[in-house]
Coordinates of C-alpha atoms in Angstrom, one line a residue:
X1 CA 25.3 0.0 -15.8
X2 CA 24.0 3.3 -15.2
X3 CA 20.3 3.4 -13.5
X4 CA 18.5 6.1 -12.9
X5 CA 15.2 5.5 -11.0
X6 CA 11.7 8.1 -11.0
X7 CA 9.6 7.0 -8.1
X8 CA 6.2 8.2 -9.0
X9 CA 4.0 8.8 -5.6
X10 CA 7.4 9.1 -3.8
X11 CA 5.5 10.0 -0.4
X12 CA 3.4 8.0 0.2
X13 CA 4.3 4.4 1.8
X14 CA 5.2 2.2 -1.2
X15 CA 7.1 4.9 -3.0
X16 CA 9.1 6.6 -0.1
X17 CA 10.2 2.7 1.1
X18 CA 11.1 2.1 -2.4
X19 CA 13.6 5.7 -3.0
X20 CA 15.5 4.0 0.0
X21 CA 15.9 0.6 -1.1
X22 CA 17.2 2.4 -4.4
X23 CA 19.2 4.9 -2.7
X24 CA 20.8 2.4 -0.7
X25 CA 21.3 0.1 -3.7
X26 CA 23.3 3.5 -5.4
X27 CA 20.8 4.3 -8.0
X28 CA 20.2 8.0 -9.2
X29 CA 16.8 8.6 -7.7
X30 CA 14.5 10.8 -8.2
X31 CA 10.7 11.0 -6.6
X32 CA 7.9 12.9 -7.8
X33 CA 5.3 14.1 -6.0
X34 CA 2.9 17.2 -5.3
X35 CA 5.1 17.6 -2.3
X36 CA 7.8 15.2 -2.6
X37 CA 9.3 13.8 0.7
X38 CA 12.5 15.3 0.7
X39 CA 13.6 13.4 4.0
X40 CA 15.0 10.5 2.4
X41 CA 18.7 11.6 2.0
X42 CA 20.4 11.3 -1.4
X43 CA 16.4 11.6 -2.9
X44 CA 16.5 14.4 -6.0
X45 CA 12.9 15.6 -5.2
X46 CA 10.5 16.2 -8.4
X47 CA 7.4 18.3 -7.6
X48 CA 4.6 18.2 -9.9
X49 CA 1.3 17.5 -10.8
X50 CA 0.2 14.3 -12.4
X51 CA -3.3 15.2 -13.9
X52 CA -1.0 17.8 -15.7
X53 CA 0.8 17.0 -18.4
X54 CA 2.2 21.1 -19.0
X55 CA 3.7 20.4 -15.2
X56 CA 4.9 17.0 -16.2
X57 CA 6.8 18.2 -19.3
X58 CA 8.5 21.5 -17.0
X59 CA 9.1 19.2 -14.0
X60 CA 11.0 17.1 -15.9
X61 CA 12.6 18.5 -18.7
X62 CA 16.1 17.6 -17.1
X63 CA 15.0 14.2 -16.1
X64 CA 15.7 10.9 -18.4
X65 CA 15.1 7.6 -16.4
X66 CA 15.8 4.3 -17.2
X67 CA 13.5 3.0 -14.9
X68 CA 9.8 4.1 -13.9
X69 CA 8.2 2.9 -11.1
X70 CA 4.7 4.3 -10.5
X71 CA 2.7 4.0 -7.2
X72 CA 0.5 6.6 -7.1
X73 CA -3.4 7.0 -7.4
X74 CA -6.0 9.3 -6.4
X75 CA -9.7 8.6 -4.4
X76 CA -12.3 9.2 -6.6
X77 CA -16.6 9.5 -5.8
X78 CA -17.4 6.7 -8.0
X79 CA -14.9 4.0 -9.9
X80 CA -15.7 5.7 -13.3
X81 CA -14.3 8.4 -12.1
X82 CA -11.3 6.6 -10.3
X83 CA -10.9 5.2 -13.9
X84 CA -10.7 8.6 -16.2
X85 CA -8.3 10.4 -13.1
X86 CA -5.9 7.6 -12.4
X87 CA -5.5 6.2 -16.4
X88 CA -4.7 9.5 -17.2
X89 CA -1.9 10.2 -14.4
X90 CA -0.3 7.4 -15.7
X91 CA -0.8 8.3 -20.0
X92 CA 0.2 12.1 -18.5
X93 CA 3.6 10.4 -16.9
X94 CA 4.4 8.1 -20.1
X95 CA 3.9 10.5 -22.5
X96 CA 5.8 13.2 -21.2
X97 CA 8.7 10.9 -20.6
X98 CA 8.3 9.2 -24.4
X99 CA 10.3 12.2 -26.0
X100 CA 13.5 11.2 -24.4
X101 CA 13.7 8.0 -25.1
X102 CA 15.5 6.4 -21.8
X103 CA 12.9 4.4 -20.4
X104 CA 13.7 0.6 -20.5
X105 CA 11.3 -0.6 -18.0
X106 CA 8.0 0.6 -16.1
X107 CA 6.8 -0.8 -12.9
X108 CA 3.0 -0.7 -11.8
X109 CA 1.9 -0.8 -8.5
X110 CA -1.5 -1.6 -8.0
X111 CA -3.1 -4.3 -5.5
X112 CA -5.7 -6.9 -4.7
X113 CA -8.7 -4.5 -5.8
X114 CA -7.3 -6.4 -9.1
X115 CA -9.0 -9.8 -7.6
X116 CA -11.6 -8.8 -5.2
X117 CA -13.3 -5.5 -7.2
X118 CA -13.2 -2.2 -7.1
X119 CA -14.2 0.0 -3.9
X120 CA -17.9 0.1 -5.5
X121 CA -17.8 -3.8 -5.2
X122 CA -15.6 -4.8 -2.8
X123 CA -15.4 -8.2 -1.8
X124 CA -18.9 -8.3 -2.4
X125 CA -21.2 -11.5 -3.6
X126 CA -20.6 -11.8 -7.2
X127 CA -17.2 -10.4 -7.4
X128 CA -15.5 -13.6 -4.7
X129 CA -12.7 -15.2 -6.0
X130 CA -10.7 -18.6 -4.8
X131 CA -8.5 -18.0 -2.9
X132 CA -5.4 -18.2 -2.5
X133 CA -4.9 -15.2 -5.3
X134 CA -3.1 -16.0 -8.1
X135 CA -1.5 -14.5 -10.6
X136 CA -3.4 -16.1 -13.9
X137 CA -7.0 -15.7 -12.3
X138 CA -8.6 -13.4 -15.4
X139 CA -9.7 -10.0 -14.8
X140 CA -13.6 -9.5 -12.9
X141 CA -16.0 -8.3 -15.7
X142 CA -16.7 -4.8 -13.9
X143 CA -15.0 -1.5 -14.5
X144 CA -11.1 -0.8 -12.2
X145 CA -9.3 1.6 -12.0
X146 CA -6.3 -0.9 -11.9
X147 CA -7.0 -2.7 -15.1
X148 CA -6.9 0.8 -16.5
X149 CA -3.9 1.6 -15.6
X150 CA -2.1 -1.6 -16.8
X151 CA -3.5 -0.9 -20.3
X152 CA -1.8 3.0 -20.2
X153 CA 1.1 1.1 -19.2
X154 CA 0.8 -2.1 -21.7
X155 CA 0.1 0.9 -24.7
X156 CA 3.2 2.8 -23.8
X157 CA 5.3 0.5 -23.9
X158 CA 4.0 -1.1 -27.3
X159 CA 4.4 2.6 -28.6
X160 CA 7.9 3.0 -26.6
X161 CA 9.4 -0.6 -27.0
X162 CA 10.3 -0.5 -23.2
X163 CA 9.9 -3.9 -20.5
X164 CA 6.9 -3.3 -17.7
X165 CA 6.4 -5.6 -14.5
X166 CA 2.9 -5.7 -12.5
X167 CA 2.7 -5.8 -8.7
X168 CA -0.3 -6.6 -6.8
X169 CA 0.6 -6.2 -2.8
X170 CA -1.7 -7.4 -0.1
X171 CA -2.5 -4.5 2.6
X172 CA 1.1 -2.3 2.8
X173 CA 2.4 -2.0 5.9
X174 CA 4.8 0.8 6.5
X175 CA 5.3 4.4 7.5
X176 CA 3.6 7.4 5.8
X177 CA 1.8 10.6 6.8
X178 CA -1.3 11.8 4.6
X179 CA -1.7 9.1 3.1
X180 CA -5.0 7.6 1.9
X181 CA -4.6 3.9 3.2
X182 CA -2.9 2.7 5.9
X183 CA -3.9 0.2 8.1
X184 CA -0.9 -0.1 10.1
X185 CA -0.5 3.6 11.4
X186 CA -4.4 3.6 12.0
X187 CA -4.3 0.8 14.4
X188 CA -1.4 2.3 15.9
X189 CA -3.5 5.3 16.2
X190 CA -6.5 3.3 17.5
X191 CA -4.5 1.2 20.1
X192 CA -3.2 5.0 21.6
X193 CA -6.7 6.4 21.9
X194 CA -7.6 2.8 23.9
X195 CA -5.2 3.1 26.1
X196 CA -5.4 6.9 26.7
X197 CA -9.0 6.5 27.3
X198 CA -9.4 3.2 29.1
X199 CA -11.2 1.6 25.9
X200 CA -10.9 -1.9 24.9
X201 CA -8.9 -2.7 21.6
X202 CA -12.1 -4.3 19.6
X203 CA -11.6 -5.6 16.8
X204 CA -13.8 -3.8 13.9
X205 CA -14.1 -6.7 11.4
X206 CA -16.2 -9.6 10.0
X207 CA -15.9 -13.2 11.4
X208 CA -14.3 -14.6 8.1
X209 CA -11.4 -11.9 8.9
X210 CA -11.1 -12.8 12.6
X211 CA -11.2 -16.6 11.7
X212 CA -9.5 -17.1 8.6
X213 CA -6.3 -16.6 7.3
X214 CA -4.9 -13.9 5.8
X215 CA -1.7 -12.3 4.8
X216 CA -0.1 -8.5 4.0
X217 CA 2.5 -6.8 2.3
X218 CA 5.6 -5.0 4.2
X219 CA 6.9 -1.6 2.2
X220 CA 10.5 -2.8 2.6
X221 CA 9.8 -6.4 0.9
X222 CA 7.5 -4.5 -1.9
X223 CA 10.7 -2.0 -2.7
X224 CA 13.2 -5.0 -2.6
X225 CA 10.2 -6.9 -4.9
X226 CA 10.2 -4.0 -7.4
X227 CA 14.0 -3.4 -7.8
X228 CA 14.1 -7.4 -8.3
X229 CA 11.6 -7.3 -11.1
X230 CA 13.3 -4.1 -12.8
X231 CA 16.6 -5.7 -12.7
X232 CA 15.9 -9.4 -13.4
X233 CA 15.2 -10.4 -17.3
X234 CA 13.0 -13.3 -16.3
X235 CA 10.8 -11.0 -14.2
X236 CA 9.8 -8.7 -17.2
X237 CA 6.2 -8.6 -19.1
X238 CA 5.2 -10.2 -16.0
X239 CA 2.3 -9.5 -12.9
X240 CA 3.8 -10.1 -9.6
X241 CA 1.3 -11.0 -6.1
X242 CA 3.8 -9.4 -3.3
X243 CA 3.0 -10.4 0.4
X244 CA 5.6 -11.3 3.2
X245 CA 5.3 -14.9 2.5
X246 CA 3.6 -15.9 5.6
X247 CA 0.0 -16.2 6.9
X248 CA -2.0 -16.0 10.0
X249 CA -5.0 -15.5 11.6
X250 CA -6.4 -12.3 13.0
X251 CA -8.0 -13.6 16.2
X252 CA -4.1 -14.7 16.5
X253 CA -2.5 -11.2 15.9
X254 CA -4.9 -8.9 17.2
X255 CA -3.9 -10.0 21.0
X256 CA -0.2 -9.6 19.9
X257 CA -0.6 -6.0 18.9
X258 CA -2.9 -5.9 21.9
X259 CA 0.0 -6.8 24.1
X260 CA 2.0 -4.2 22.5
X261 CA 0.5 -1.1 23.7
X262 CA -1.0 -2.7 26.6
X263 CA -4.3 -2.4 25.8
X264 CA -7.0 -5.0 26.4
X265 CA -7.8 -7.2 23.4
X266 CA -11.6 -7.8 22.0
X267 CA -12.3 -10.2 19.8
X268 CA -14.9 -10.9 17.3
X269 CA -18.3 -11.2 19.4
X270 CA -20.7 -11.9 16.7
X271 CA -21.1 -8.1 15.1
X272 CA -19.1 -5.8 12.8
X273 CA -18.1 -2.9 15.0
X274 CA -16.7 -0.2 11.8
X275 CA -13.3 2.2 13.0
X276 CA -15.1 4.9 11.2
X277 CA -17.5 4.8 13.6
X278 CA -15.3 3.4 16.6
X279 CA -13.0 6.7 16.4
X280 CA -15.8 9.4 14.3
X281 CA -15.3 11.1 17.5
X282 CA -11.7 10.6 17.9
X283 CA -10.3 14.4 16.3
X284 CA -10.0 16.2 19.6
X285 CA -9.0 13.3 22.0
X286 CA -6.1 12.4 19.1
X287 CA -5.2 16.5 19.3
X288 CA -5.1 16.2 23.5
X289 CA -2.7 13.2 23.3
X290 CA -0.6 14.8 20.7
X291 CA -0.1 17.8 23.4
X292 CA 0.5 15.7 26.2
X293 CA 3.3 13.8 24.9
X294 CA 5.1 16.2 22.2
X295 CA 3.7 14.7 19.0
X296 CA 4.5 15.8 15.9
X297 CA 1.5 15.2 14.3
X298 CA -1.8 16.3 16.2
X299 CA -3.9 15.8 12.8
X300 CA -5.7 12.0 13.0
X301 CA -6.8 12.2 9.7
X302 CA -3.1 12.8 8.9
X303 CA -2.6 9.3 10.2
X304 CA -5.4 7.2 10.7
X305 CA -7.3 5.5 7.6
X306 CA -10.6 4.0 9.5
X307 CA -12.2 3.5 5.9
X308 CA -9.8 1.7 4.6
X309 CA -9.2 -0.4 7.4
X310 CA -12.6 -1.3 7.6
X311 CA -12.8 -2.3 3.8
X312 CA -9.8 -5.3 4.6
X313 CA -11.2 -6.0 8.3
X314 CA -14.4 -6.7 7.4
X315 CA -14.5 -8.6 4.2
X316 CA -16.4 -11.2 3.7
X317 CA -14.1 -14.4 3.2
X318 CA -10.5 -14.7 4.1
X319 CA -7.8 -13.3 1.8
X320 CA -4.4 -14.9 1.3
X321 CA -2.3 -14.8 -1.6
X322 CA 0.4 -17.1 -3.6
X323 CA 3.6 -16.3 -3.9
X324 CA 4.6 -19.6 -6.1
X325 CA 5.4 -17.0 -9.6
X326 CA 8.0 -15.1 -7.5
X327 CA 9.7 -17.7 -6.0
X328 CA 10.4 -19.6 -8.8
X329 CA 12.2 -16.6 -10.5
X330 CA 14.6 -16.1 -7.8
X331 CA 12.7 -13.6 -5.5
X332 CA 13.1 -15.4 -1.7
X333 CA 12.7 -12.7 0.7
X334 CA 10.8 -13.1 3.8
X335 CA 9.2 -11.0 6.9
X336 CA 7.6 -12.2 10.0
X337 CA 4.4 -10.1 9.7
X338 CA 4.2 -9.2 13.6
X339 CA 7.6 -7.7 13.4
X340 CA 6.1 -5.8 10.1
X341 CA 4.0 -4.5 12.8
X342 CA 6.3 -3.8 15.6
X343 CA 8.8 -2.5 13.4
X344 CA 6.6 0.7 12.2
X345 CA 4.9 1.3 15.8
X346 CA 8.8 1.4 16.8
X347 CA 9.4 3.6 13.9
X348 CA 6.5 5.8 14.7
X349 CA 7.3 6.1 18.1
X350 CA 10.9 7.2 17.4
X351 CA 9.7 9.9 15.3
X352 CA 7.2 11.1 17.9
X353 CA 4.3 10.2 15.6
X354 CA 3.2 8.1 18.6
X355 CA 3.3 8.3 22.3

């Protein structure tokens, strides 16, 4: 059968993990993207601009998919706004891609923000949910962008008669550059400055983070998740949690990244101590190590996501999610979430991202 894939936010760290996995798997790919990553060998690049629908329609005139898999989104100032933008990159994408009439199945990536609220409300007392997340717990009564996009993507494909599929990762962890969230190249990031400046590795969160369990999401199981779901008939019309299928603590991890760098841990000592304000200051000493070892990227803000971080660090309750709906389709893959973590600080290193 003859599968041709558009990765939609193709460089970024969902959508450049997933063009690999479908390269590798010998799908026609294509990725599209303001400035598509065109590193990924045997990638046909797409650039063009989603809140556009004239650029849609010229970018891919010669472009008929059978399979759509959208994990893109842009930061807003307030969620009403994070609502009108992001619903409409995805109506922009569907519509200019209803013409041709090849699209038999669209994938959704969205994320926890489904259970715990949107950014104007996360995690916050009102909005708490049981945990562990599950896929059937009903949508919070407040306005997301997420929910948003699933109806663009539940209209469509009423209108378009084509199968969709849901998936709700915990925090991604993977390599990207320029990204907007990215916990795992910011602590890689933090844990260089530390050692480069004799600073202890604290950690920045809350005590139910530091105590409780939790869980996150590596890029490569999400792409092997997302071709599973396009390609499995029991997996269609569905919403998917994706983690790595293993939790832990963070008082646990912290001393195991820690040990990696060879930094000094800190734990939890009774007060939230934010990245944002931990590396505010951080530009110019980031720039100086950069020089010192031959990095390729002297631009924290390129790498480092201290916001976001913060958000998932210093929640209010622990956040672990079930993986039962998956498993009993078929979908078995597991990953060791310190090697999620080693494995990019390796990768980062190699490509001189890191010191």
């Amino acid at each position: 059968m003859n599968r041709t894939a558009l990765v939609v936010g193709v460089s970024g760290i969902t959508g450049s993990n997933l063009a690999e996995e479908l390269v590798k798997q010998g799908w026609t790919t294509y990725g599209l993207a303001r400035n598509p990553n065109v590193s990924i060998e045997g990638l046909q690049p797409v650039a063009a601009d989603l809140t556009s629908p004239e650029s849609l329609s010229a970018a891919l005139a010669d472009v008929a998919p059978t399979h759509v898999f959208f994990t893109s989104w842009t930061r807003m100032e307030t969620e009403a706004e994070n609502i009108r933008v992001n619903a409409a990159m995805v109506r922009n994408l569907l519509d200019a891609l209803a013409p041709k009439k090849s699209v038999q199945h669209v994938a959704l990536v969205t994320g926890l923000k489904h259970y715990l609220g949107p950014f104007e409300a996360y995690a916050k007392e009102g909005f708490l949910p049981e945990t562990p997340l599950r896929e059937e717990q009903p949508r919070l009564d407040i306005e997301n962008f997420y929910y948003a996009q699933e109806d663009e993507v539940y209209a469509a494909a009423a209108r378009d008669g084509f199968t969709w599929s849901i998936h709700r990762p915990h925090t991604v962890i993977g390599k990207a550059v320029g990204n907007q969230m990215n916990l795992g190249t910011t602590l890689a990031a933090y844990a260089t400055i530390c050692k480069e400046t004799n600073r202890p590795f604290r950690f920045p969160g809350s005590e139910a983070q530091w105590n409780g369990l939790s869980d996150v999401t590596d890029a490569r199981v999400l792409a092997k998740h997302l071709v599973w779901a396009a390609t499995t008939e029991a997996a269609r019309n569905e919403a998917f949690n994706v983690v790595n299928g293993e939790y832990f603590r963070w008082k646990w991890l912290w001393k195991r990244l820690a040990s990696w760098f060879g930094v000094e841990p800190v734990g939890f000592d009774g007060t939230v101590h934010p990245l944002e304000d931990q590396m505010a200051q951080d530009g110019p000493v980031w720039r100086e190590i950069a020089e010192r070892y031959n990095s390729i990227e002297p631009d924290l803000n390129r790498l480092a996501s201290p916001w976001h971080t913060d958000l998932d660090l210093g929640r209010p309750i622990e956040v672990m999610t079930d993986m039962s709906k998956s498993r009993k389709l078929g979908f078995t893959v597991y990953q060791q979430t310190e090697e999620s973590f080693f494995d990019l600080f390796t990768q980062l290193r190699n490509d001189r991202l890191i010191p």
